[in-house]
Amino acid sequence: MRMGPAELVQAAAMARRFYLEGKSKIQIAEEFGVSRFKVARVLETALERDLVRIEIRVPAELDAERSDALRARYGLRHAVVVESPADAEESPDPENLGEVAADLLGELVTEGDVLGLAWGRSTIHMAAALDRLPPCTVVQLTGVYDAGTAERGSVEAVRRAAQVSGGDAHPIYAPMLLPDVATAAALRNQTGIARAFEYFDKVTVACVSIGSWEAGISTVHDMLTDEERSHYASLGVAAEMSAHLFDSEGRRVGRDLGERCITVEADRLRRIPEVVAIAGGQRKAAAIDAVLRSGLVTSLVTDTSAADHLMTTGPAPRPALNRADPDGP
């Protein structure tokens, strides 16, 4: 039915009270001398007749619809999907993922937290983009890809995060991958590295990267010999995160590799309340799916290129916040 001028004016006034002034329907009903049920009907009619238009706006680079769909599909605590750059296929983990992840950490980290940072190009980009963090301790969760590049890698990322927060930094001056188990064990017992490891059980928020098992997309893959790569590939490796390997279903494989690495153990990662993964691009989409299925990650920052693949791949996984080990005890 057509609304008369008095009805239009009243509907506009009620809508203004409700949507702009934040008054409740009961307050509006008392002001206009009508029932709250009538107020509800008038507000509904105002929407139907286009007297009121509701817009939900987020920054242009964020895709709210994909973010919510991805969060629900994987049972994540947070999922943030960023628009992919034009060259997304050639550029896994574009730098804008790190910028958005830096803002997310600014929301998640609270005063007194212990922030853990693992090696990865995306976490390095994130640390470089940090401009706010409450006072917190920052600890390195893995060794570096190349000790000679520590100043440009994860050590510098830890220092940068600590500088922004005003908290203590606990870097690890050691390569991630060692030639054998004995060398790795000896390094873990060194004073500085052992001190950093002592903080692993205190980490409340962690930031990690994800790699596909292919050249240039996983630093661990690139550190191994051809023979070692072939061996782990034969086990069905689909993804790598902090030197832990996963098959396409999210099961851990090749656990012996971790014994040669300076890295946070998977069981310790599973106990960290918030584990944020930063990874994007079509070339990493299958690897992201595998790691999310492991239950080790609670939140994800990715791009539309990877998100579109994740929303169409196979049956929906079990919720990530159910963090029981899929491989059993």
Tab-separated table of C-alpha atoms in Angstrom:
chain	number	residue	atom	x	y	z
A	1	MET	CA	0.000	0.000	0.000
A	2	ARG	CA	1.006	3.559	-0.690
A	3	MET	CA	2.210	5.523	2.337
A	4	GLY	CA	0.725	8.953	2.957
A	5	PRO	CA	2.854	11.972	3.828
A	6	ALA	CA	2.235	11.665	7.578
A	7	GLU	CA	3.244	7.997	7.513
A	8	LEU	CA	6.344	8.797	5.495
A	9	VAL	CA	7.399	11.540	7.893
A	10	GLN	CA	6.802	9.317	10.921
A	11	ALA	CA	8.642	6.401	9.365
A	12	ALA	CA	11.600	8.633	8.533
A	13	ALA	CA	11.658	10.013	12.105
A	14	MET	CA	11.536	6.541	13.647
A	15	ALA	CA	14.261	5.307	11.311
A	16	ARG	CA	16.428	8.272	12.233
A	17	ARG	CA	15.984	7.539	15.939
A	18	PHE	CA	16.770	3.838	15.484
A	19	TYR	CA	19.585	3.795	12.930
A	20	LEU	CA	21.334	7.113	13.534
A	21	GLU	CA	20.635	7.957	17.168
A	22	GLY	CA	20.797	4.388	18.482
A	23	LYS	CA	17.509	4.483	20.384
A	24	SER	CA	15.724	1.228	21.173
A	25	LYS	CA	12.331	0.295	19.758
A	26	ILE	CA	10.820	0.669	23.228
A	27	GLN	CA	12.175	4.207	23.561
A	28	ILE	CA	10.822	5.112	20.125
A	29	ALA	CA	7.437	3.597	20.976
A	30	GLU	CA	7.212	5.704	24.128
A	31	GLU	CA	8.155	8.880	22.266
A	32	PHE	CA	5.548	8.385	19.517
A	33	GLY	CA	2.870	6.849	21.732
A	34	VAL	CA	2.635	3.549	19.830
A	35	SER	CA	3.485	-0.067	20.577
A	36	ARG	CA	6.996	-1.404	19.974
A	37	PHE	CA	5.443	-3.878	17.545
A	38	LYS	CA	4.251	-0.994	15.404
A	39	VAL	CA	7.717	0.547	15.544
A	40	ALA	CA	9.143	-2.742	14.287
A	41	ARG	CA	6.608	-2.824	11.419
A	42	VAL	CA	7.348	0.788	10.475
A	43	LEU	CA	11.116	0.151	10.426
A	44	GLU	CA	10.582	-2.936	8.276
A	45	THR	CA	8.374	-0.957	5.886
A	46	ALA	CA	10.981	1.818	5.737
A	47	LEU	CA	13.498	-0.723	4.468
A	48	GLU	CA	11.040	-2.229	1.982
A	49	ARG	CA	10.064	1.200	0.600
A	50	ASP	CA	13.704	2.291	0.261
A	51	LEU	CA	13.342	5.059	2.843
A	52	VAL	CA	16.351	3.506	4.560
A	53	ARG	CA	19.377	2.076	2.789
A	54	ILE	CA	21.886	0.073	4.785
A	55	GLU	CA	25.415	-0.232	3.416
A	56	ILE	CA	28.170	-2.370	4.856
A	57	ARG	CA	31.535	-0.983	3.870
A	58	VAL	CA	35.008	-2.352	4.415
A	59	PRO	CA	38.234	-1.104	2.825
A	60	ALA	CA	38.320	-1.876	-0.886
A	61	GLU	CA	41.206	-4.327	-0.562
A	62	LEU	CA	39.258	-6.589	1.853
A	63	ASP	CA	36.681	-9.106	0.629
A	64	ALA	CA	34.215	-9.447	3.514
A	65	GLU	CA	32.014	-12.065	1.841
A	66	ARG	CA	34.861	-14.444	0.999
A	67	SER	CA	36.383	-13.859	4.443
A	68	ASP	CA	33.225	-14.931	6.250
A	69	ALA	CA	32.655	-17.914	3.954
A	70	LEU	CA	36.231	-19.127	4.437
A	71	ARG	CA	36.040	-18.715	8.207
A	72	ALA	CA	32.862	-20.794	8.339
A	73	ARG	CA	34.138	-23.507	5.982
A	74	TYR	CA	37.290	-24.212	7.973
A	75	GLY	CA	35.965	-23.343	11.420
A	76	LEU	CA	38.563	-20.614	11.861
A	77	ARG	CA	38.524	-17.925	14.510
A	78	HIS	CA	39.477	-15.241	11.989
A	79	ALA	CA	39.800	-15.284	8.203
A	80	VAL	CA	40.790	-12.172	6.284
A	81	VAL	CA	40.762	-12.310	2.478
A	82	VAL	CA	42.600	-9.588	0.564
A	83	GLU	CA	42.100	-8.739	-3.101
A	84	SER	CA	44.758	-10.475	-5.195
A	85	PRO	CA	47.105	-8.287	-7.210
A	86	ALA	CA	47.016	-8.537	-11.003
A	87	ASP	CA	50.088	-10.791	-11.046
A	88	ALA	CA	48.842	-13.089	-8.250
A	89	GLU	CA	49.643	-16.298	-10.145
A	90	GLU	CA	53.305	-15.358	-10.373
A	91	SER	CA	53.593	-13.834	-6.914
A	92	PRO	CA	52.710	-16.080	-3.953
A	93	ASP	CA	52.303	-14.234	-0.656
A	94	PRO	CA	52.096	-10.694	-2.076
A	95	GLU	CA	53.344	-8.012	0.288
A	96	ASN	CA	49.859	-6.625	0.950
A	97	LEU	CA	49.092	-9.822	2.901
A	98	GLY	CA	51.809	-8.843	5.356
A	99	GLU	CA	50.358	-5.361	5.710
A	100	VAL	CA	46.895	-6.702	6.529
A	101	ALA	CA	48.368	-9.323	8.878
A	102	ALA	CA	50.213	-6.534	10.709
A	103	ASP	CA	46.899	-4.788	11.332
A	104	LEU	CA	45.345	-8.082	12.468
A	105	LEU	CA	48.138	-8.670	14.992
A	106	GLY	CA	47.538	-5.145	16.257
A	107	GLU	CA	44.014	-6.312	17.115
A	108	LEU	CA	44.864	-9.761	18.502
A	109	VAL	CA	47.926	-9.081	20.654
A	110	THR	CA	47.228	-7.671	24.107
A	111	GLU	CA	49.562	-6.277	26.748
A	112	GLY	CA	51.640	-8.989	28.370
A	113	ASP	CA	51.248	-11.497	25.531
A	114	VAL	CA	54.147	-13.488	24.117
A	115	LEU	CA	54.248	-13.194	20.320
A	116	GLY	CA	55.997	-15.926	18.358
A	117	LEU	CA	57.267	-15.375	14.797
A	118	ALA	CA	58.290	-18.228	12.503
A	119	TRP	CA	60.500	-17.917	9.430
A	120	GLY	CA	58.757	-16.963	6.197
A	121	ARG	CA	58.694	-14.221	3.587
A	122	SER	CA	55.148	-13.305	4.583
A	123	THR	CA	56.006	-12.947	8.279
A	124	ILE	CA	58.988	-10.788	7.337
A	125	HIS	CA	56.677	-8.555	5.268
A	126	MET	CA	54.266	-8.468	8.199
A	127	ALA	CA	56.927	-7.393	10.679
A	128	ALA	CA	58.154	-4.653	8.335
A	129	ALA	CA	54.587	-3.273	8.153
A	130	LEU	CA	53.968	-3.251	11.917
A	131	ASP	CA	53.214	0.179	13.317
A	132	ARG	CA	51.385	-0.708	16.538
A	133	LEU	CA	51.614	-3.463	19.121
A	134	PRO	CA	50.903	-3.355	22.843
A	135	PRO	CA	53.828	-4.144	25.150
A	136	CYS	CA	54.682	-7.822	24.637
A	137	THR	CA	57.586	-10.246	24.488
A	138	VAL	CA	58.590	-11.403	21.000
A	139	VAL	CA	60.256	-14.774	20.426
A	140	GLN	CA	61.560	-16.416	17.266
A	141	LEU	CA	59.971	-19.824	16.624
A	142	THR	CA	62.348	-21.175	13.985
A	143	GLY	CA	65.917	-20.836	12.864
A	144	VAL	CA	66.698	-18.852	9.749
A	145	TYR	CA	66.912	-19.954	6.136
A	146	ASP	CA	70.481	-18.720	5.938
A	147	ALA	CA	72.326	-17.452	9.002
A	148	GLY	CA	74.152	-15.019	6.743
A	149	THR	CA	70.880	-13.238	5.919
A	150	ALA	CA	69.617	-12.994	9.498
A	151	GLU	CA	69.608	-9.221	9.413
A	152	ARG	CA	67.118	-9.284	6.516
A	153	GLY	CA	65.113	-12.238	7.781
A	154	SER	CA	63.370	-13.614	10.836
A	155	VAL	CA	65.891	-12.244	13.346
A	156	GLU	CA	65.237	-8.756	12.070
A	157	ALA	CA	61.472	-9.457	12.098
A	158	VAL	CA	61.659	-10.333	15.796
A	159	ARG	CA	63.704	-7.225	16.536
A	160	ARG	CA	61.284	-5.039	14.566
A	161	ALA	CA	58.200	-6.407	16.379
A	162	ALA	CA	59.883	-5.960	19.752
A	163	GLN	CA	60.880	-2.404	18.856
A	164	VAL	CA	57.286	-1.519	17.934
A	165	SER	CA	55.882	-3.100	21.093
A	166	GLY	CA	58.602	-1.894	23.445
A	167	GLY	CA	59.027	-5.460	24.726
A	168	ASP	CA	61.894	-7.935	24.941
A	169	ALA	CA	63.170	-9.805	21.881
A	170	HIS	CA	64.403	-13.403	21.895
A	171	PRO	CA	65.906	-14.163	18.459
A	172	ILE	CA	67.502	-17.427	17.389
A	173	TYR	CA	70.896	-17.077	15.736
A	174	ALA	CA	70.977	-20.457	14.038
A	175	PRO	CA	70.019	-21.993	10.698
A	176	MET	CA	66.681	-23.754	10.504
A	177	LEU	CA	67.987	-26.961	8.932
A	178	LEU	CA	71.066	-28.814	10.215
A	179	PRO	CA	72.954	-31.662	8.509
A	180	ASP	CA	72.066	-34.227	11.197
A	181	VAL	CA	70.082	-34.836	14.385
A	182	ALA	CA	73.128	-34.602	16.684
A	183	THR	CA	74.116	-31.143	15.432
A	184	ALA	CA	70.549	-29.894	15.829
A	185	ALA	CA	70.346	-31.254	19.386
A	186	ALA	CA	73.657	-29.628	20.311
A	187	LEU	CA	72.517	-26.259	18.986
A	188	ARG	CA	69.239	-26.454	20.932
A	189	ASN	CA	71.284	-26.744	24.119
A	190	GLN	CA	73.252	-23.578	23.456
A	191	THR	CA	72.383	-20.875	25.972
A	192	GLY	CA	70.777	-18.297	23.670
A	193	ILE	CA	68.766	-20.838	21.692
A	194	ALA	CA	67.703	-22.732	24.818
A	195	ARG	CA	66.488	-19.448	26.326
A	196	ALA	CA	64.291	-18.800	23.301
A	197	PHE	CA	62.940	-22.373	23.433
A	198	GLU	CA	61.931	-21.798	27.064
A	199	TYR	CA	59.448	-19.191	25.838
A	200	PHE	CA	57.713	-21.523	23.383
A	201	ASP	CA	55.263	-22.795	26.019
A	202	LYS	CA	54.449	-19.182	26.949
A	203	VAL	CA	53.544	-18.026	23.425
A	204	THR	CA	49.953	-16.779	23.237
A	205	VAL	CA	49.894	-15.557	19.614
A	206	ALA	CA	52.001	-17.038	16.817
A	207	CYS	CA	52.494	-15.968	13.219
A	208	VAL	CA	53.522	-18.588	10.656
A	209	SER	CA	53.963	-19.029	6.906
A	210	ILE	CA	52.914	-21.912	4.649
A	211	GLY	CA	54.877	-23.367	1.749
A	212	SER	CA	53.956	-25.680	-1.114
A	213	TRP	CA	56.291	-28.598	-1.725
A	214	GLU	CA	57.956	-27.130	-4.786
A	215	ALA	CA	60.987	-25.039	-5.639
A	216	GLY	CA	60.750	-21.388	-4.717
A	217	ILE	CA	57.525	-21.832	-2.726
A	218	SER	CA	59.009	-23.577	0.319
A	219	THR	CA	62.326	-22.578	1.842
A	220	VAL	CA	62.605	-25.995	3.505
A	221	HIS	CA	62.164	-27.683	0.120
A	222	ASP	CA	64.915	-25.463	-1.283
A	223	MET	CA	67.318	-26.328	1.558
A	224	LEU	CA	67.196	-30.091	0.932
A	225	THR	CA	69.117	-32.206	-1.555
A	226	ASP	CA	67.397	-33.645	-4.615
A	227	GLU	CA	67.446	-37.085	-2.996
A	228	GLU	CA	65.829	-35.767	0.188
A	229	ARG	CA	63.153	-33.889	-1.766
A	230	SER	CA	62.274	-37.029	-3.681
A	231	HIS	CA	62.104	-39.056	-0.453
A	232	TYR	CA	59.652	-36.677	1.208
A	233	ALA	CA	57.652	-36.284	-1.993
A	234	SER	CA	57.213	-40.078	-2.001
A	235	LEU	CA	55.549	-39.737	1.414
A	236	GLY	CA	52.888	-37.525	-0.127
A	237	VAL	CA	54.063	-34.141	1.144
A	238	ALA	CA	51.718	-31.374	0.006
A	239	ALA	CA	52.660	-28.564	2.381
A	240	GLU	CA	55.263	-27.315	4.812
A	241	MET	CA	54.905	-25.026	7.806
A	242	SER	CA	57.794	-24.230	10.144
A	243	ALA	CA	59.669	-27.349	8.876
A	244	HIS	CA	56.670	-29.611	9.594
A	245	LEU	CA	55.393	-31.548	6.590
A	246	PHE	CA	51.750	-32.392	5.797
A	247	ASP	CA	49.964	-34.517	3.235
A	248	SER	CA	46.857	-33.283	1.414
A	249	GLU	CA	44.588	-34.405	4.278
A	250	GLY	CA	46.532	-32.447	6.871
A	251	ARG	CA	48.330	-35.467	8.362
A	252	ARG	CA	51.944	-34.942	9.396
A	253	VAL	CA	54.492	-36.953	7.447
A	254	GLY	CA	58.279	-37.067	7.391
A	255	ARG	CA	58.557	-36.289	11.079
A	256	ASP	CA	62.236	-37.145	11.070
A	257	LEU	CA	62.921	-33.858	9.268
A	258	GLY	CA	61.874	-31.904	12.362
A	259	GLU	CA	64.570	-33.611	14.401
A	260	ARG	CA	67.182	-31.928	12.182
A	261	CYS	CA	65.541	-28.511	12.450
A	262	ILE	CA	65.593	-25.642	14.890
A	263	THR	CA	61.856	-25.057	15.124
A	264	VAL	CA	58.885	-25.028	17.474
A	265	GLU	CA	57.424	-28.529	17.827
A	266	ALA	CA	54.001	-29.209	16.302
A	267	ASP	CA	52.572	-30.197	19.699
A	268	ARG	CA	53.643	-26.862	21.135
A	269	LEU	CA	52.098	-25.032	18.174
A	270	ARG	CA	48.844	-26.875	18.821
A	271	ARG	CA	48.767	-25.545	22.398
A	272	ILE	CA	49.213	-21.894	21.368
A	273	PRO	CA	45.813	-20.163	21.716
A	274	GLU	CA	46.082	-18.153	18.469
A	275	VAL	CA	48.117	-19.272	15.444
A	276	VAL	CA	47.821	-16.926	12.468
A	277	ALA	CA	48.956	-18.202	9.073
A	278	ILE	CA	49.807	-15.782	6.264
A	279	ALA	CA	49.765	-17.336	2.795
A	280	GLY	CA	48.202	-16.630	-0.577
A	281	GLY	CA	48.296	-17.177	-4.316
A	282	GLN	CA	46.975	-20.014	-6.462
A	283	ARG	CA	50.277	-21.887	-6.241
A	284	LYS	CA	49.890	-22.149	-2.459
A	285	ALA	CA	46.149	-22.840	-2.313
A	286	ALA	CA	46.430	-26.640	-1.994
A	287	ALA	CA	49.143	-26.274	0.655
A	288	ILE	CA	47.002	-23.842	2.652
A	289	ASP	CA	44.127	-26.332	2.540
A	290	ALA	CA	46.398	-29.099	3.823
A	291	VAL	CA	47.727	-27.053	6.754
A	292	LEU	CA	44.260	-25.815	7.708
A	293	ARG	CA	43.091	-29.439	7.815
A	294	SER	CA	45.852	-30.208	10.337
A	295	GLY	CA	44.105	-28.134	13.013
A	296	LEU	CA	47.311	-26.301	13.933
A	297	VAL	CA	46.121	-22.931	12.596
A	298	THR	CA	43.300	-20.887	14.133
A	299	SER	CA	43.303	-17.853	11.810
A	300	LEU	CA	44.295	-17.090	8.226
A	301	VAL	CA	45.249	-14.076	6.135
A	302	THR	CA	45.065	-14.928	2.435
A	303	ASP	CA	44.003	-13.510	-0.930
A	304	THR	CA	41.052	-13.983	-3.270
A	305	SER	CA	43.097	-16.158	-5.607
A	306	ALA	CA	43.724	-18.767	-2.905
A	307	ALA	CA	40.307	-18.306	-1.274
A	308	ASP	CA	38.420	-19.211	-4.458
A	309	HIS	CA	40.326	-22.498	-4.631
A	310	LEU	CA	39.814	-23.199	-0.907
A	311	MET	CA	36.056	-22.733	-1.193
A	312	THR	CA	35.748	-25.365	-3.923
A	313	THR	CA	38.260	-28.020	-2.906
A	314	GLY	CA	36.850	-31.337	-1.680
A	315	PRO	CA	34.505	-31.870	1.270
A	316	ALA	CA	34.495	-29.344	4.088
A	317	PRO	CA	37.205	-30.162	6.651
A	318	ARG	CA	36.668	-30.578	10.364
A	319	PRO	CA	36.704	-27.268	12.276
A	320	ALA	CA	40.216	-25.960	12.849
A	321	LEU	CA	39.326	-24.936	16.413
A	322	ASN	CA	38.923	-28.634	17.188
A	323	ARG	CA	42.674	-28.918	17.545
A	324	ALA	CA	43.082	-32.597	18.402
A	325	ASP	CA	45.987	-34.192	16.546
A	326	PRO	CA	44.516	-35.807	13.381
A	327	ASP	CA	47.259	-38.448	13.560
A	328	GLY	CA	46.253	-39.482	17.071
A	329	PRO	CA	48.414	-39.556	20.198
